[in-house]
Short mmCIF file of C-alpha atoms (C1' of nucleotides) in Angstrom, two decimals:
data_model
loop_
_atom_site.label_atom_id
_atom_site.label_comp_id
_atom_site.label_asym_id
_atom_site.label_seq_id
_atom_site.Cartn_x
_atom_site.Cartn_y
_atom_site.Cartn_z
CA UNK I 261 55.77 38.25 -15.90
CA UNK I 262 54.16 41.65 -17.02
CA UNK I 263 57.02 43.34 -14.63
CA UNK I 264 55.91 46.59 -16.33
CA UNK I 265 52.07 46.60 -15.45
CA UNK I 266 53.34 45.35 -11.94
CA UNK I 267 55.82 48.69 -11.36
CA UNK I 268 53.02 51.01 -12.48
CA UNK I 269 50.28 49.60 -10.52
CA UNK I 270 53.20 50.05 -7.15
CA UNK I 271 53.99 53.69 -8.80
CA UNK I 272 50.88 54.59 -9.24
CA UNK I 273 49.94 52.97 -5.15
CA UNK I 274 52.67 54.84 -3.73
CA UNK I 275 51.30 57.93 -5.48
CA UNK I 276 48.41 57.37 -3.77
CA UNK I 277 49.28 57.22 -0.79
CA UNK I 278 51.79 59.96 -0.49
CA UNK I 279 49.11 62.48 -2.05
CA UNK I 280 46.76 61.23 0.80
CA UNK I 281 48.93 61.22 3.39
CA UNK I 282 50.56 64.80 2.31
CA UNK I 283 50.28 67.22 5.40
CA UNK I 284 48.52 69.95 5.26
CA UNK I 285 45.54 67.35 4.04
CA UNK I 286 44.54 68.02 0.55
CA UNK I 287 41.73 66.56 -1.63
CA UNK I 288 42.67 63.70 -3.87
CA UNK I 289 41.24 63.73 -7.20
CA UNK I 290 42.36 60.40 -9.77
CA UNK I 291 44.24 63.63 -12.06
CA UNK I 292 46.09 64.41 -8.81
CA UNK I 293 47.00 61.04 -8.56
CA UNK I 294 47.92 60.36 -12.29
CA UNK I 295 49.85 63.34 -12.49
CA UNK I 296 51.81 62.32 -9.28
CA UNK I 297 52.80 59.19 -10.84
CA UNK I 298 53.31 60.68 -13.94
CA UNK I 299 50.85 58.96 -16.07
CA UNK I 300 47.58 59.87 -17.75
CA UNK I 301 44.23 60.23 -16.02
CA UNK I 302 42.67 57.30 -18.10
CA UNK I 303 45.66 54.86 -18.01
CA UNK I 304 44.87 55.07 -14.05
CA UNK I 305 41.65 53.36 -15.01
CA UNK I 306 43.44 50.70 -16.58
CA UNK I 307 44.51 49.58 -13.22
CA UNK I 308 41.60 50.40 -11.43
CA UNK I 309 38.22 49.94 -12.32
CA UNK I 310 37.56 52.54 -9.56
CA UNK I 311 38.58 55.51 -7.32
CA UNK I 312 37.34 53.36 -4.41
CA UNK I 313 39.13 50.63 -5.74
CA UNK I 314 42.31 52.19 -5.78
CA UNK I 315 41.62 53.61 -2.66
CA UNK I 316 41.10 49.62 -0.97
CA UNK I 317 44.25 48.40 -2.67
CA UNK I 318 46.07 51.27 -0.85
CA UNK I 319 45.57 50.41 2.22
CA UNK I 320 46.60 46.56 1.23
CA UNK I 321 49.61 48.00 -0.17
CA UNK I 322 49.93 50.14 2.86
CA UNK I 323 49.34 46.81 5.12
CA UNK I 324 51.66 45.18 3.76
CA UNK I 325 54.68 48.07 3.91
CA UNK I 326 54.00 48.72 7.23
CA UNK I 327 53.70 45.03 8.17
CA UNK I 328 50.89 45.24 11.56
CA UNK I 329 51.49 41.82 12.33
CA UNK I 330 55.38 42.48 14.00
CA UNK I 331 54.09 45.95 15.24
CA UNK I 332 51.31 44.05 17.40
CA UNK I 333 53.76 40.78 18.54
CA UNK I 334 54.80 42.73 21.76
CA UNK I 335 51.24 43.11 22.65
CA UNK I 336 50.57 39.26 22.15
CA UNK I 337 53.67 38.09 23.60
CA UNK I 338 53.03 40.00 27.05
CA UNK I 339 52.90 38.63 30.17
CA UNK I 340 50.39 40.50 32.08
CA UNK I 341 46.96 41.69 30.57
CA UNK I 342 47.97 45.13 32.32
CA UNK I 343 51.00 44.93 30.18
CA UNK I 344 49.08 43.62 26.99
CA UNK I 345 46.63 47.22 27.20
CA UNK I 346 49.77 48.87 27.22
CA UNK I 347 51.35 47.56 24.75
CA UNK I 348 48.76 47.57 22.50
CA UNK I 349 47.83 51.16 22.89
CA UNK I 350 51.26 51.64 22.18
CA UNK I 351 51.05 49.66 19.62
CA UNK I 352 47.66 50.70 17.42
CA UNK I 353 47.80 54.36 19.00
CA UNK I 354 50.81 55.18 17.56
CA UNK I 355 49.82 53.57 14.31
CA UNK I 356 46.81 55.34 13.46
CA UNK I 357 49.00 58.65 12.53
CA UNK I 358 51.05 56.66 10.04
CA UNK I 359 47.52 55.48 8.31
CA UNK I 360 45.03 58.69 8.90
CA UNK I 361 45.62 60.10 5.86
CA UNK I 362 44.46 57.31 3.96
CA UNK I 363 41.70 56.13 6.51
CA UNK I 364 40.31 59.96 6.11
CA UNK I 365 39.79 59.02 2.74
CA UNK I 366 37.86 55.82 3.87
CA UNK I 367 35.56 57.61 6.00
CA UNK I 368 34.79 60.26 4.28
CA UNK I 369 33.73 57.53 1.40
CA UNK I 370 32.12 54.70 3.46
CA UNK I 371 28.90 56.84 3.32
CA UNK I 372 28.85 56.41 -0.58
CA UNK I 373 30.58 53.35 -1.16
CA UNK I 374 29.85 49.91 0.59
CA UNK I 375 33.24 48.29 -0.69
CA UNK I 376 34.95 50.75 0.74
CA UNK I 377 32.35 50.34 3.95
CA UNK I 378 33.43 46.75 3.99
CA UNK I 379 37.15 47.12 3.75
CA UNK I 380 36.89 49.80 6.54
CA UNK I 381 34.55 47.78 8.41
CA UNK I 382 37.44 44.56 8.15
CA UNK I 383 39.74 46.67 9.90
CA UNK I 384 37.85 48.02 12.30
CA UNK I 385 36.98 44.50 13.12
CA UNK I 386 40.49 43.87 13.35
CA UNK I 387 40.93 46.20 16.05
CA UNK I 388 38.58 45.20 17.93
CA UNK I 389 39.39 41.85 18.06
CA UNK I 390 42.31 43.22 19.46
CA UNK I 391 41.03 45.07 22.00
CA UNK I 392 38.74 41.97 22.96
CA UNK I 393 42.13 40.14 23.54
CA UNK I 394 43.24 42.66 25.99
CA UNK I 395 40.11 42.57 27.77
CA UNK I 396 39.96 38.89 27.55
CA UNK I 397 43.68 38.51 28.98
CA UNK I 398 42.85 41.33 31.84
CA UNK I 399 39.82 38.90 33.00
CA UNK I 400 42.15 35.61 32.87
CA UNK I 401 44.50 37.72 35.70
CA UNK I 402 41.00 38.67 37.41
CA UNK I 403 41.96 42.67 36.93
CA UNK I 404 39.26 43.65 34.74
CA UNK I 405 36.63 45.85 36.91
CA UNK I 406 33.37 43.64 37.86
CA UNK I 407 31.40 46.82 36.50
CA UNK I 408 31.72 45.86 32.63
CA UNK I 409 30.90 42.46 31.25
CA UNK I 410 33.89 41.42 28.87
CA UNK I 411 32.13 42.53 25.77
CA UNK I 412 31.07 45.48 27.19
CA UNK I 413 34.31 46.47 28.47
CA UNK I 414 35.72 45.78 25.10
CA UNK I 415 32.91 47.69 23.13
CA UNK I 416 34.26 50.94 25.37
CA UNK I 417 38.01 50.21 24.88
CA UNK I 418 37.68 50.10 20.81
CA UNK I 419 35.55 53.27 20.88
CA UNK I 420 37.67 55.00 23.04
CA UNK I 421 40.47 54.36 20.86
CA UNK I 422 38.94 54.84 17.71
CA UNK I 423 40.48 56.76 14.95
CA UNK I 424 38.11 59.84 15.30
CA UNK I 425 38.76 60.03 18.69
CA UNK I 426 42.40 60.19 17.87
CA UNK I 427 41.80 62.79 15.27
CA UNK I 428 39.58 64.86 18.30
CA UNK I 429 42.37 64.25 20.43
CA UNK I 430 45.00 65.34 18.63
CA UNK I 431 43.64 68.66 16.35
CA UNK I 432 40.46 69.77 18.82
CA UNK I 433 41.92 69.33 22.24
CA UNK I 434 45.63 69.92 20.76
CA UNK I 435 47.22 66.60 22.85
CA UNK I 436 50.38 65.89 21.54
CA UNK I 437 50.68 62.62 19.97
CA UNK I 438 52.85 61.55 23.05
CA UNK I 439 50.32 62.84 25.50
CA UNK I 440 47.60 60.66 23.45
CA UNK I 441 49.20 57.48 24.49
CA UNK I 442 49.74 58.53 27.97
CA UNK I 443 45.98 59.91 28.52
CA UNK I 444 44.66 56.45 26.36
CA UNK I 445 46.90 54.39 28.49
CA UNK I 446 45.95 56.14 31.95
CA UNK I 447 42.30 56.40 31.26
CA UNK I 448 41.96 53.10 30.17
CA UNK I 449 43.52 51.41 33.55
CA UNK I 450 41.16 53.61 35.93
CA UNK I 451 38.18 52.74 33.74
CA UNK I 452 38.94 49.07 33.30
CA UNK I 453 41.10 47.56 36.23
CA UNK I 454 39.27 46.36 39.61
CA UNK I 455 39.59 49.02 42.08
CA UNK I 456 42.38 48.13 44.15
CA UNK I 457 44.39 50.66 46.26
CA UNK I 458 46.24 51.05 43.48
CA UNK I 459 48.59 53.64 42.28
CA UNK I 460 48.43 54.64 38.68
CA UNK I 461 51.69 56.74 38.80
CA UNK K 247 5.81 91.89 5.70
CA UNK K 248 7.15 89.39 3.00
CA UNK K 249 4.97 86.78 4.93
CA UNK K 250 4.62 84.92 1.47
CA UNK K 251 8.24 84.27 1.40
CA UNK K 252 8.58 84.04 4.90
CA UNK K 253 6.28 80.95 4.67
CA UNK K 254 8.21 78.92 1.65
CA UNK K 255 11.37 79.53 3.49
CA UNK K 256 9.98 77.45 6.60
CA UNK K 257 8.45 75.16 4.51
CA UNK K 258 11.84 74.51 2.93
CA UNK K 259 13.81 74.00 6.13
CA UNK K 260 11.06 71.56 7.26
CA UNK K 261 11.81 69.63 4.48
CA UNK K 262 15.40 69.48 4.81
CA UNK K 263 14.87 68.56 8.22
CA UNK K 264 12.74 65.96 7.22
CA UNK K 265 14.57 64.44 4.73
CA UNK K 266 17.94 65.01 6.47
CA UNK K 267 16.42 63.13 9.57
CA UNK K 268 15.05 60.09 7.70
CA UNK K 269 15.18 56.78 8.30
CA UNK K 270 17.37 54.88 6.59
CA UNK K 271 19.33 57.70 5.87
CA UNK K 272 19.36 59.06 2.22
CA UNK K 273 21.70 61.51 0.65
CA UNK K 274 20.12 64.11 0.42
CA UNK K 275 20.28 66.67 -2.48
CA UNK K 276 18.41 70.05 -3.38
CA UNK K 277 16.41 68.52 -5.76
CA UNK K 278 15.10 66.46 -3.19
CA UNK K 279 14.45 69.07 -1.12
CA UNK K 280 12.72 70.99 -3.78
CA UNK K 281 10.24 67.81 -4.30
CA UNK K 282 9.83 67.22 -1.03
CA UNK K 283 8.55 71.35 -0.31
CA UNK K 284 6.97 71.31 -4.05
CA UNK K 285 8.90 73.90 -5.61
CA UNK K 286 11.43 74.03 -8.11
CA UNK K 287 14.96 73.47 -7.96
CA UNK K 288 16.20 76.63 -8.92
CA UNK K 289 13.76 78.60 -6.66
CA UNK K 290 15.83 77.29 -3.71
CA UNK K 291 18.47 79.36 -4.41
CA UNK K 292 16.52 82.39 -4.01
CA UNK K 293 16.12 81.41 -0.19
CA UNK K 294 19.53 79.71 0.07
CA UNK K 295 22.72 80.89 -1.99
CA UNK K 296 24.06 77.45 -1.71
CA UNK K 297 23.10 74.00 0.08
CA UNK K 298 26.02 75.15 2.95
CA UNK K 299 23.41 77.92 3.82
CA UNK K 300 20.57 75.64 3.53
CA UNK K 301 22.06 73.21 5.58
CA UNK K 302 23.96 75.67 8.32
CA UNK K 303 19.80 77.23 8.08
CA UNK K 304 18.39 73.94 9.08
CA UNK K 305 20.08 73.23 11.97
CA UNK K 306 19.57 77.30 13.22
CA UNK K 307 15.90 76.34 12.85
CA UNK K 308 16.10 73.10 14.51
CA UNK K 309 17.96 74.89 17.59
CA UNK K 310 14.99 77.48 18.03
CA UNK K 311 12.77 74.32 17.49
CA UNK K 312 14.18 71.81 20.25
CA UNK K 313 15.30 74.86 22.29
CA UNK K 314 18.40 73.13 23.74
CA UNK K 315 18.28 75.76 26.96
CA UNK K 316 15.34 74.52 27.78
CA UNK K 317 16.68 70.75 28.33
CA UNK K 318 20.19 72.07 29.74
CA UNK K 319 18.02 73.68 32.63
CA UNK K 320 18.06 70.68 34.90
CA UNK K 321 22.04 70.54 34.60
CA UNK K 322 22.75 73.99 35.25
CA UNK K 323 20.13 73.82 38.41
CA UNK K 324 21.95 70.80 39.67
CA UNK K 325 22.88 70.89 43.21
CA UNK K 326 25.71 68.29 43.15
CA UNK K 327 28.60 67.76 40.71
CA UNK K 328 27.80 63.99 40.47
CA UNK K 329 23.62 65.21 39.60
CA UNK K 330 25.18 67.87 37.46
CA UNK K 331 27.39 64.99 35.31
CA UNK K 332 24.45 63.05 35.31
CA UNK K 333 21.77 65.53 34.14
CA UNK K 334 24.28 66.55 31.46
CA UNK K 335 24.76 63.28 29.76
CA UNK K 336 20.84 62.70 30.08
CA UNK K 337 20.37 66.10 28.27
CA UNK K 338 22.93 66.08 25.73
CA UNK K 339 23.00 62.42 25.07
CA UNK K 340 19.15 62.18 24.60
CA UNK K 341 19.73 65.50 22.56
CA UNK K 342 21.83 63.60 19.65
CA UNK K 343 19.81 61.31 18.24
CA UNK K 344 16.89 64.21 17.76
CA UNK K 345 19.84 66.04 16.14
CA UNK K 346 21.54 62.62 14.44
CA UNK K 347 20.63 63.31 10.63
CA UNK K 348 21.65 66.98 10.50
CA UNK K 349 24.55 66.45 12.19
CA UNK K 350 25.58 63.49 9.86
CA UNK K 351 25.17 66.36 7.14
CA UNK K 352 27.71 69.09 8.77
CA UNK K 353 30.14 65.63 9.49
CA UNK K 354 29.58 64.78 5.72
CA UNK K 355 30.36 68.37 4.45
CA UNK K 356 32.59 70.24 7.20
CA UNK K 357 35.79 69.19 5.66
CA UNK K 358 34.83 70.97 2.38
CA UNK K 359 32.92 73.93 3.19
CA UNK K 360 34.73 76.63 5.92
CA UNK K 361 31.43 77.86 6.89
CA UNK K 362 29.84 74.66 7.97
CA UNK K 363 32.67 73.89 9.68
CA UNK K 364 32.26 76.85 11.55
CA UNK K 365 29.03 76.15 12.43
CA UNK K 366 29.70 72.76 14.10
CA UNK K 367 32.75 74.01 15.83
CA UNK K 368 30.21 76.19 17.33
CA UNK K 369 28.03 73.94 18.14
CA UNK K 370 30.48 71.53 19.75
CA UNK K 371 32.40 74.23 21.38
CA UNK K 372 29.24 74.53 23.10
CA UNK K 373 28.97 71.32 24.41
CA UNK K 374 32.43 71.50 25.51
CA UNK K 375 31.22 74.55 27.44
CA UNK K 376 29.01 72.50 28.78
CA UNK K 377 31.59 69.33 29.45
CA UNK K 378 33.56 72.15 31.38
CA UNK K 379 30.81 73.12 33.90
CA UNK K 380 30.40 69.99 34.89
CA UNK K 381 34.10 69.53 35.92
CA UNK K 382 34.27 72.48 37.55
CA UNK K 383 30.97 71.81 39.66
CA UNK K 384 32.66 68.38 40.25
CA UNK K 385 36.24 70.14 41.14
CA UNK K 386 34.31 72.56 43.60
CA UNK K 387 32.88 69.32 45.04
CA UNK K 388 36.08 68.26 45.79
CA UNK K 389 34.83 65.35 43.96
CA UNK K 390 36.90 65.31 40.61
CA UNK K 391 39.76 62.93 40.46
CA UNK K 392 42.84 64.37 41.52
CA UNK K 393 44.66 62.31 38.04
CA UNK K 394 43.10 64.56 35.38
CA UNK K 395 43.58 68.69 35.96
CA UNK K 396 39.97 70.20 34.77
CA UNK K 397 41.10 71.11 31.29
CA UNK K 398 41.94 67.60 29.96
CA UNK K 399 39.07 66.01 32.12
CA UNK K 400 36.83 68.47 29.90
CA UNK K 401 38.72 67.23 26.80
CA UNK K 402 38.04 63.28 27.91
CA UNK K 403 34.56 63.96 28.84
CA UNK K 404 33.86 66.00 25.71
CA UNK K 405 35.68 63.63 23.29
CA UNK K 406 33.41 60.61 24.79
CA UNK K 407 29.96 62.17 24.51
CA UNK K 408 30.93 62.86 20.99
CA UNK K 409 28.24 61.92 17.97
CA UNK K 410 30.81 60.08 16.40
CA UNK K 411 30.87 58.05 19.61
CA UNK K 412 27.15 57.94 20.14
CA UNK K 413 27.27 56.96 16.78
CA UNK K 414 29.57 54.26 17.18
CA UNK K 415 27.67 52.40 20.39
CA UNK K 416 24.44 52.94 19.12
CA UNK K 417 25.12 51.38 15.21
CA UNK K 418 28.45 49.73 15.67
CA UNK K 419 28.22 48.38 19.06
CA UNK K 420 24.36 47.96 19.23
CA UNK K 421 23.81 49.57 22.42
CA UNK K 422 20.28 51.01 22.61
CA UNK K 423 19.71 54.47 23.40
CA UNK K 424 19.37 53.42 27.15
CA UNK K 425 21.99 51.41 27.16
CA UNK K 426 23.92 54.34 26.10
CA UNK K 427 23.02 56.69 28.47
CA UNK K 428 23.69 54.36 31.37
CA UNK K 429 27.15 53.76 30.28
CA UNK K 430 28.00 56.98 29.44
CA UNK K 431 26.54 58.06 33.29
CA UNK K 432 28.91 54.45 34.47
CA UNK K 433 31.94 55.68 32.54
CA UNK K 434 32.41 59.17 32.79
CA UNK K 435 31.49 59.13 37.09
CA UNK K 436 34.52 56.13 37.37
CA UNK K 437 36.83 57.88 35.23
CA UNK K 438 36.57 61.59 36.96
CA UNK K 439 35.12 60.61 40.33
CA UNK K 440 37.64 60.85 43.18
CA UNK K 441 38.41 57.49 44.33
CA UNK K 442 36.80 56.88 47.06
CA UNK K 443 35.03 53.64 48.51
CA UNK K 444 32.01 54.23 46.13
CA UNK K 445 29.90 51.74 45.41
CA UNK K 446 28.50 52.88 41.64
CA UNK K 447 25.37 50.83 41.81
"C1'" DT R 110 -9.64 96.30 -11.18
"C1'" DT R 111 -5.75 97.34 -12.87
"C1'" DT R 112 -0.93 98.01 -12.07
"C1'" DG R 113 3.56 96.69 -10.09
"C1'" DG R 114 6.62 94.24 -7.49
"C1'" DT R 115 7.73 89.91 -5.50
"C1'" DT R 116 7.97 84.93 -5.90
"C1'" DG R 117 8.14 80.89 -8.49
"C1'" DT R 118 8.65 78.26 -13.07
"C1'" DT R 119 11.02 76.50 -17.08
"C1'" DG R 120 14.85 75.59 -19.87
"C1'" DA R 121 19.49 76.25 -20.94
"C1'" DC R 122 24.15 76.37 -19.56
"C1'" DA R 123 28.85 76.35 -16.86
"C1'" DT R 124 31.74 73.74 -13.76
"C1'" DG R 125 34.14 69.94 -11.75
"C1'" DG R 126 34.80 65.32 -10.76
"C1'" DT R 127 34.11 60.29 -12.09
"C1'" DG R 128 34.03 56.86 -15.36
"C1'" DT R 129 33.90 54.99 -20.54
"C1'" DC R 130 35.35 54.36 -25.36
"C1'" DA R 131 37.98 54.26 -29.59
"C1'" DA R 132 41.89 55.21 -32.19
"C1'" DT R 133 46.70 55.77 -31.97
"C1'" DT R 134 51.50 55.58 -30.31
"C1'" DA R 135 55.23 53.62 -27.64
"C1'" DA R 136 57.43 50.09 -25.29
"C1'" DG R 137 59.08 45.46 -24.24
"C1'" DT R 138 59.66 40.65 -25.72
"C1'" DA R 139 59.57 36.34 -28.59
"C1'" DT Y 8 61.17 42.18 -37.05
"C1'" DA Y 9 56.63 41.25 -35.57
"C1'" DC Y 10 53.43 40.82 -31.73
"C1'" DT Y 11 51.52 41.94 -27.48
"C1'" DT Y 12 50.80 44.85 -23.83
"C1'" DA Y 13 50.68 49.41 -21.81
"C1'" DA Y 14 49.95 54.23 -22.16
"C1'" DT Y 15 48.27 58.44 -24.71
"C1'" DT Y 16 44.97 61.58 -26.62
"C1'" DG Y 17 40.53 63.37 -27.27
"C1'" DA Y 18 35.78 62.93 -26.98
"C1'" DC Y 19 31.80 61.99 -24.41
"C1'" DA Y 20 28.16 60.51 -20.73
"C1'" DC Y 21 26.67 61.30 -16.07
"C1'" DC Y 22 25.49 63.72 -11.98
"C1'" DA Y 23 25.22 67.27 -8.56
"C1'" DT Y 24 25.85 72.20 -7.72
"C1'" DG Y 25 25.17 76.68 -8.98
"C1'" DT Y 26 23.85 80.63 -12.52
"C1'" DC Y 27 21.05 83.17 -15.83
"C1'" DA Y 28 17.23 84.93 -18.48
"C1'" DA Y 29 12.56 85.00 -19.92
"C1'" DC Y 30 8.11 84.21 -18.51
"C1'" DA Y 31 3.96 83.19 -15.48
"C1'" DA Y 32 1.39 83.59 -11.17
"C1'" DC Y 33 0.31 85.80 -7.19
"C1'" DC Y 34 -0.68 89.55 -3.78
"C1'" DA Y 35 -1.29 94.19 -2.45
"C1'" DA Y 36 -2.15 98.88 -2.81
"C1'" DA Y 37 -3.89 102.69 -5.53
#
DNA sequence: TTTGGTTGTTGACATGGTGTCAATTAAGTA
DNA sequence: TACTTAATTGACACCATGTCAACAACCAAA
């Protein structure tokens, strides 16, 4: 049981991922980090071969914390596919300002770094798988719009509600994070539901 | 007439360009861009203080270039709204894969350098101008959908002609270029059309 | 054609961040 | 207490940016 290894290694995580997710955004060097969990600069190396490695294990760490699974049930355990885009914009919209500090990190070093690509990449996937659901459940209830093809449909919904769109969102066009969900959730239905004489209120 | 220097400096931003627009894309540093024009290193910086300046230089160049007014004419001379919307996307959205490399560049290097983030603000604030026009062509139409006032249907339009966007559908999704366009032109007319009984062939 | 100023060249060096190594000290446990 | 594991210190390599100084090549005008 090396219980003492194990307690730096979380130390040293959660250092990470405070630092990263500290508002205003700041640039996290591996001596920020050491010196936030109060260790040297080297002895961070001991647990991780790599600043990208470190960087992948904190979003595991932060994965596992923040627990996705429960946070998406609603949106797999409604009844309507109308109801399942809502809940899961609800859902993943309102996650992605617990995680952008750390998934900043990833894109700004998925250009240099294909582990990092490919752990970025996995969750993006991820996403989009549940996005295809939505779509998928919308076409079962015959309320997805004849003008996109299931895959296409789903191809828009994940890039409309992809993380840099957020970030646009949300610091160019100054939507509160409120108004996000309401403008994801509104566009969304016009673009994707079969035109019926329908009332988005 | 410091035609001499005049020369090398073109010849240096044609290099940049080149290199910054290659295919597969290479990071791209001054050394290369000192091979590539066949000079040294160091006599860069006598033409650029810094690769920000290079870089922020390079895409000045490219605008005179491409002359972007030129392929915004058919837009602004648009008779409709609905012609107007589409010219736009066909203009701008043919416009960003010409652009794609340097732009990758300012994405890469805008959250460490103020005055290439100026730059692209700019340059997107631009296109937002643009975004705006065609609303307010649409509006005067009577045309734009009554659920989105003009200023957030610029915001939604802008935000999904985006190059991270374009980005996304052309590498993520695998859309092709046309395939692009003709969604874009799909999307953006159901979204901020009135609803009407239009058939969008 | 020589002289002078501009442009470019070479080599050396500072800086800042990542990552490595070796020797040493401090804990924690058998 | 003795052994193992973790952390510390200090030094160093690497790489890209940016600076500096001394020197060479070029072009133009007198």
């Amino acid at each position: 049981m090396s219980t003492r290894r194990t307690k730096t290694r979380e130390k040293i995580l959660l250092a990470a991922w405070k630092l990263l997710e500290a508002s205003p955004p700041i640039s996290v060097r591996m001596s920020d980090i050491a010196k936030e969990t109060g260790i040297s600069r080297q002895a961070l190396y001991q647990h991780f071969p790599a600043r990208s490695e470190l960087l992948i294990a904190t979003a595991r760490y932060l994965d596992e914390v923040k627990d996705v699974d429960v946070r998406l049930a609603p949106s797999r355990s409604a009844k309507s596919g109308a109801e399942r885009l809502d809940a899961f914009i609800e859902a993943w919209g309102n996650y992605i300002p617990e995680i952008y500090g750390v998934a900043k990190a990833f894109l700004a070093m998925k250009d240099t770094d294909p582990a990092v690509a490919a752990a970025w990449e996995d969750r993006m996937q991820a996403v989009k798988h549940g996005c295809n659901a939505v779509i998928l459940a919308l076409k079962k209830d015959g309320t997805l719009s004849p003008n996109f093809p299931p895959k296409k449909a789903t191809d828009i919904l994940w890039t409309m509600l992809s993380v840099r769109n957020w970030e646009q969102y949300r610091f160019e066009c100054g939507f509160s994070q409120r108004t996000y969900i309401k403008t994801m959730k509104q566009v969304s239905k016009r673009l994707l539901f079969i035109d019926t004489t329908n009332s988005n209120k």
